[in-house]
Coordinates of C-alpha atoms in Angstrom, one line a residue:
Chain A
A1 CA -11.6 0.5 -10.8
Q2 CA -10.5 3.7 -9.1
S3 CA -7.2 5.6 -9.6
V4 CA -5.8 9.0 -8.8
T5 CA -3.2 11.0 -10.8
Q6 CA -1.5 14.0 -9.3
L7 CA 0.2 16.2 -11.9
G8 CA 3.6 17.4 -10.7
S9 CA 5.5 15.6 -8.0
H10 CA 7.1 18.9 -6.9
V11 CA 5.6 22.4 -6.9
S12 CA 7.4 25.5 -5.8
V13 CA 5.7 28.8 -5.1
S14 CA 6.7 32.1 -3.5
E15 CA 5.2 33.1 -0.2
G16 CA 1.9 35.0 -0.9
A17 CA 1.4 33.4 -4.3
L18 CA -1.4 31.2 -5.4
V19 CA -1.1 27.5 -4.7
L20 CA -2.6 25.1 -7.2
L21 CA -2.1 21.3 -6.9
R22 CA -3.7 19.2 -9.5
C23 CA -5.6 15.9 -9.1
N24 CA -7.5 13.9 -11.6
Y25 CA -9.3 10.7 -10.8
S26 CA -10.8 7.7 -12.6
S27 CA -13.7 5.9 -11.0
S28 CA -16.4 3.6 -12.3
V29 CA -18.8 4.7 -9.5
P30 CA -19.6 8.0 -8.0
P31 CA -16.4 8.9 -6.1
Y32 CA -15.7 10.4 -2.8
L33 CA -12.6 12.7 -3.0
F34 CA -10.1 13.9 -0.5
W35 CA -7.0 15.9 0.1
Y36 CA -4.6 14.9 2.9
V37 CA -1.5 16.7 4.0
Q38 CA 1.6 15.2 5.5
Y39 CA 4.1 17.3 7.4
P40 CA 7.7 16.0 7.8
N41 CA 7.9 12.9 9.9
Q42 CA 4.2 12.9 10.7
G43 CA 1.2 10.9 9.6
L44 CA -1.4 12.2 7.2
Q45 CA -4.3 14.5 8.2
L46 CA -7.4 15.3 6.3
L47 CA -7.5 18.8 4.7
L48 CA -10.9 18.5 3.0
K49 CA -13.3 16.1 1.3
Y50 CA -16.1 16.0 -1.2
T51 CA -18.8 13.4 -0.8
T52 CA -22.1 14.9 -2.2
G53 CA -23.7 18.3 -2.5
A54 CA -21.7 21.5 -3.1
T55 CA -18.9 21.0 -5.5
L56 CA -16.7 23.7 -4.0
V57 CA -15.4 22.5 -0.6
K58 CA -13.5 24.4 2.0
G59 CA -11.0 22.9 4.3
I60 CA -8.5 23.8 7.0
N61 CA -5.8 26.3 6.7
G62 CA -7.5 28.3 3.9
F63 CA -7.4 25.5 1.3
E64 CA -10.3 24.7 -0.9
A65 CA -11.0 22.3 -3.8
E66 CA -13.6 22.0 -6.5
F67 CA -15.1 18.8 -7.8
K68 CA -15.5 19.0 -11.6
K69 CA -17.2 15.8 -12.8
S70 CA -16.9 16.7 -16.5
E71 CA -13.1 17.1 -16.1
T72 CA -12.8 14.3 -13.5
S73 CA -10.7 16.7 -11.5
F74 CA -10.4 17.8 -7.8
H75 CA -7.7 20.5 -7.8
L76 CA -6.6 22.0 -4.5
T77 CA -6.1 25.7 -4.2
K78 CA -5.1 28.4 -1.7
P79 CA -5.0 32.1 -2.6
S80 CA -1.9 33.0 -0.7
A81 CA 0.8 30.5 0.3
H82 CA 2.4 30.6 3.7
M83 CA 5.8 29.2 4.7
S84 CA 3.9 26.8 7.0
D85 CA 2.1 25.2 4.0
A86 CA 5.3 23.4 2.9
A87 CA 4.4 19.8 3.1
E88 CA 3.4 16.8 0.9
Y89 CA -0.2 16.7 -0.3
F90 CA -2.0 13.6 -1.3
C91 CA -5.2 13.4 -3.3
A92 CA -7.3 10.2 -2.6
V93 CA -10.5 8.6 -3.7
S94 CA -13.0 6.2 -2.2
F95 CA -16.5 5.1 -2.8
S96 CA -19.7 4.2 -1.0
G97 CA -19.6 0.7 0.5
G98 CA -15.8 0.6 0.3
Y99 CA -15.2 0.6 4.1
N100 CA -13.5 4.0 3.8
K101 CA -10.5 2.4 1.9
L102 CA -8.6 5.2 0.3
I103 CA -6.7 5.0 -3.0
F104 CA -4.0 7.6 -3.0
G105 CA -2.2 9.5 -5.7
A106 CA 1.6 9.6 -5.7
G107 CA 1.7 12.9 -3.8
T108 CA 2.9 16.5 -4.6
R109 CA 5.6 18.1 -2.5
L110 CA 4.9 21.8 -2.0
A111 CA 7.9 24.1 -1.4
V112 CA 7.2 27.7 -0.3
H113 CA 10.1 30.2 -0.6
P114 CA 10.4 33.7 0.7
Chain B
N1 CA -5.3 12.0 23.6
A2 CA -3.1 9.3 22.0
G3 CA -5.2 8.6 18.8
V4 CA -3.3 6.0 16.7
T5 CA 0.0 4.8 18.2
Q6 CA 2.5 2.7 16.3
T7 CA 5.4 0.7 17.7
P8 CA 8.2 0.6 17.0
K9 CA 8.9 3.8 15.1
F10 CA 12.2 2.6 13.6
R11 CA 13.5 -0.9 12.9
V12 CA 16.4 -2.4 11.0
L13 CA 16.1 -6.0 9.9
K14 CA 18.3 -8.5 8.0
T15 CA 16.8 -10.3 5.1
G16 CA 14.9 -13.3 6.3
Q17 CA 14.2 -12.0 9.8
S18 CA 10.6 -11.7 11.1
M19 CA 9.0 -8.9 13.0
T20 CA 5.6 -7.5 14.0
L21 CA 4.4 -3.9 13.9
L22 CA 1.8 -3.0 16.5
C23 CA -0.9 -0.4 16.0
A24 CA -3.2 0.7 18.8
Q25 CA -6.1 3.1 18.6
D26 CA -8.1 4.5 21.5
M27 CA -11.0 6.0 19.5
N28 CA -13.2 2.9 19.4
H29 CA -13.0 2.8 15.6
E30 CA -14.4 -0.2 13.8
Y31 CA -12.1 0.0 10.7
M32 CA -8.3 -0.2 10.7
Y33 CA -5.7 -0.2 7.9
W34 CA -2.1 -0.8 7.2
Y35 CA -0.5 1.3 4.4
R36 CA 3.0 1.4 3.1
Q37 CA 4.5 4.7 1.7
D38 CA 7.2 4.6 -0.9
P39 CA 8.7 7.6 -2.7
G40 CA 6.8 8.5 -5.8
M41 CA 4.1 5.9 -5.1
G42 CA 1.9 7.5 -2.5
L43 CA 0.4 5.2 0.0
R44 CA -0.7 1.7 -0.9
L45 CA -3.1 -0.4 1.2
I46 CA -1.6 -3.7 2.5
H47 CA -4.4 -5.1 4.6
Y48 CA -7.4 -3.8 6.4
S49 CA -10.0 -4.9 9.0
V50 CA -13.6 -3.9 9.3
G51 CA -14.0 -5.3 12.8
E52 CA -12.5 -7.4 15.6
G53 CA -11.6 -10.8 14.3
T54 CA -11.8 -9.8 10.6
T55 CA -9.1 -9.0 8.1
A56 CA -8.9 -8.6 4.3
K57 CA -6.3 -8.1 1.6
G58 CA -5.6 -4.7 0.2
E59 CA -3.6 -3.7 -2.9
V60 CA -0.2 -5.1 -1.9
P61 CA -0.7 -7.9 0.6
D62 CA 2.1 -10.4 -0.4
G63 CA 4.7 -11.0 2.2
Y64 CA 2.6 -9.6 5.1
N65 CA 0.1 -11.1 7.5
V66 CA -2.2 -9.3 9.9
S67 CA -4.4 -10.0 13.0
R68 CA -7.1 -8.1 14.8
L69 CA -7.7 -10.1 18.0
K70 CA -8.8 -7.0 19.9
K71 CA -10.8 -4.1 18.5
Q72 CA -8.2 -1.5 19.5
N73 CA -5.2 -3.4 18.0
F74 CA -4.1 -4.3 14.5
L75 CA -0.8 -6.2 14.0
L76 CA 1.2 -6.3 10.9
G77 CA 3.7 -9.2 10.6
L78 CA 6.5 -9.9 8.2
E79 CA 7.4 -13.5 8.3
S80 CA 10.6 -13.3 6.2
A81 CA 11.7 -9.8 5.5
A82 CA 13.0 -8.8 2.1
P83 CA 14.7 -5.6 0.9
S84 CA 11.6 -4.8 -1.1
Q85 CA 9.8 -4.3 2.2
T86 CA 12.0 -1.4 3.1
S87 CA 9.4 1.3 3.5
V88 CA 7.5 3.6 5.9
Y89 CA 4.4 1.8 7.3
F90 CA 1.3 3.7 8.4
C91 CA -1.5 2.4 10.4
A92 CA -4.9 4.2 10.3
S93 CA -8.3 3.9 11.8
S94 CA -11.7 5.1 10.8
P95 CA -15.2 4.9 12.4
R96 CA -17.8 2.8 10.7
Y97 CA -19.5 4.6 7.9
G98 CA -22.2 6.8 9.3
G99 CA -22.9 9.1 6.5
R100 CA -21.1 12.0 4.9
E101 CA -19.6 13.1 8.2
T102 CA -17.5 10.1 8.7
T103 CA -16.8 9.2 5.1
G104 CA -13.1 8.9 4.3
E105 CA -11.7 10.4 7.4
L106 CA -8.9 8.2 8.4
F107 CA -6.8 8.9 11.5
F108 CA -3.1 8.1 10.9
G109 CA -0.3 7.1 13.2
E110 CA 3.1 8.8 12.8
G111 CA 4.6 5.9 10.9
S112 CA 7.1 3.1 11.4
R113 CA 10.3 3.3 9.3
L114 CA 11.5 -0.2 8.4
T115 CA 14.8 -0.9 6.7
V116 CA 15.6 -4.4 5.5
L117 CA 19.3 -5.0 4.7

């Protein structure tokens, strides 16, 4: 069975500071891993994904994430936070043959203050 | 470019009433999904469809029914609404798996907020 745990339901950073959102997964088969972002009153949109190959993946808006199999982690980072990054972020997992069904973590709300 | 459209966007029901949420996508995607979003629980899959005329249960299917009579539409029905079904419902679609490029990229609607009193 697959599951996702996001550490910290709320994270607050200063503008210009490092953003680190944590995600750990559990999967009995090789996982595909994703980060989605949700802005207020909107649907989710894909930030980045890991399927195979390079373990450091870059996404939109300057975000990146690194797949670490030994730690079963897929943490999301951004070197310098912008006010526009304030949103809710969801880590998700799927697997080959799973019809793209995503299993989501509980989400982390990122606040960015001046 | 509409993408995924959900109607209605807001609805208030009384316990025991029925209703249908409509999802329409114009991207010719094979796969469609209904999720519910509740605070502190992320999104949970209710039902999904891998093609016209097919449906399957997700993680939390009880109390819901779905139909996919046309490829572009996916309907979610509540036969007898309960307060526990108060939630924000998201429809999403995805192309058939075609390799790494299409893996996991779901396209979401803007959500339908349902309140059951």
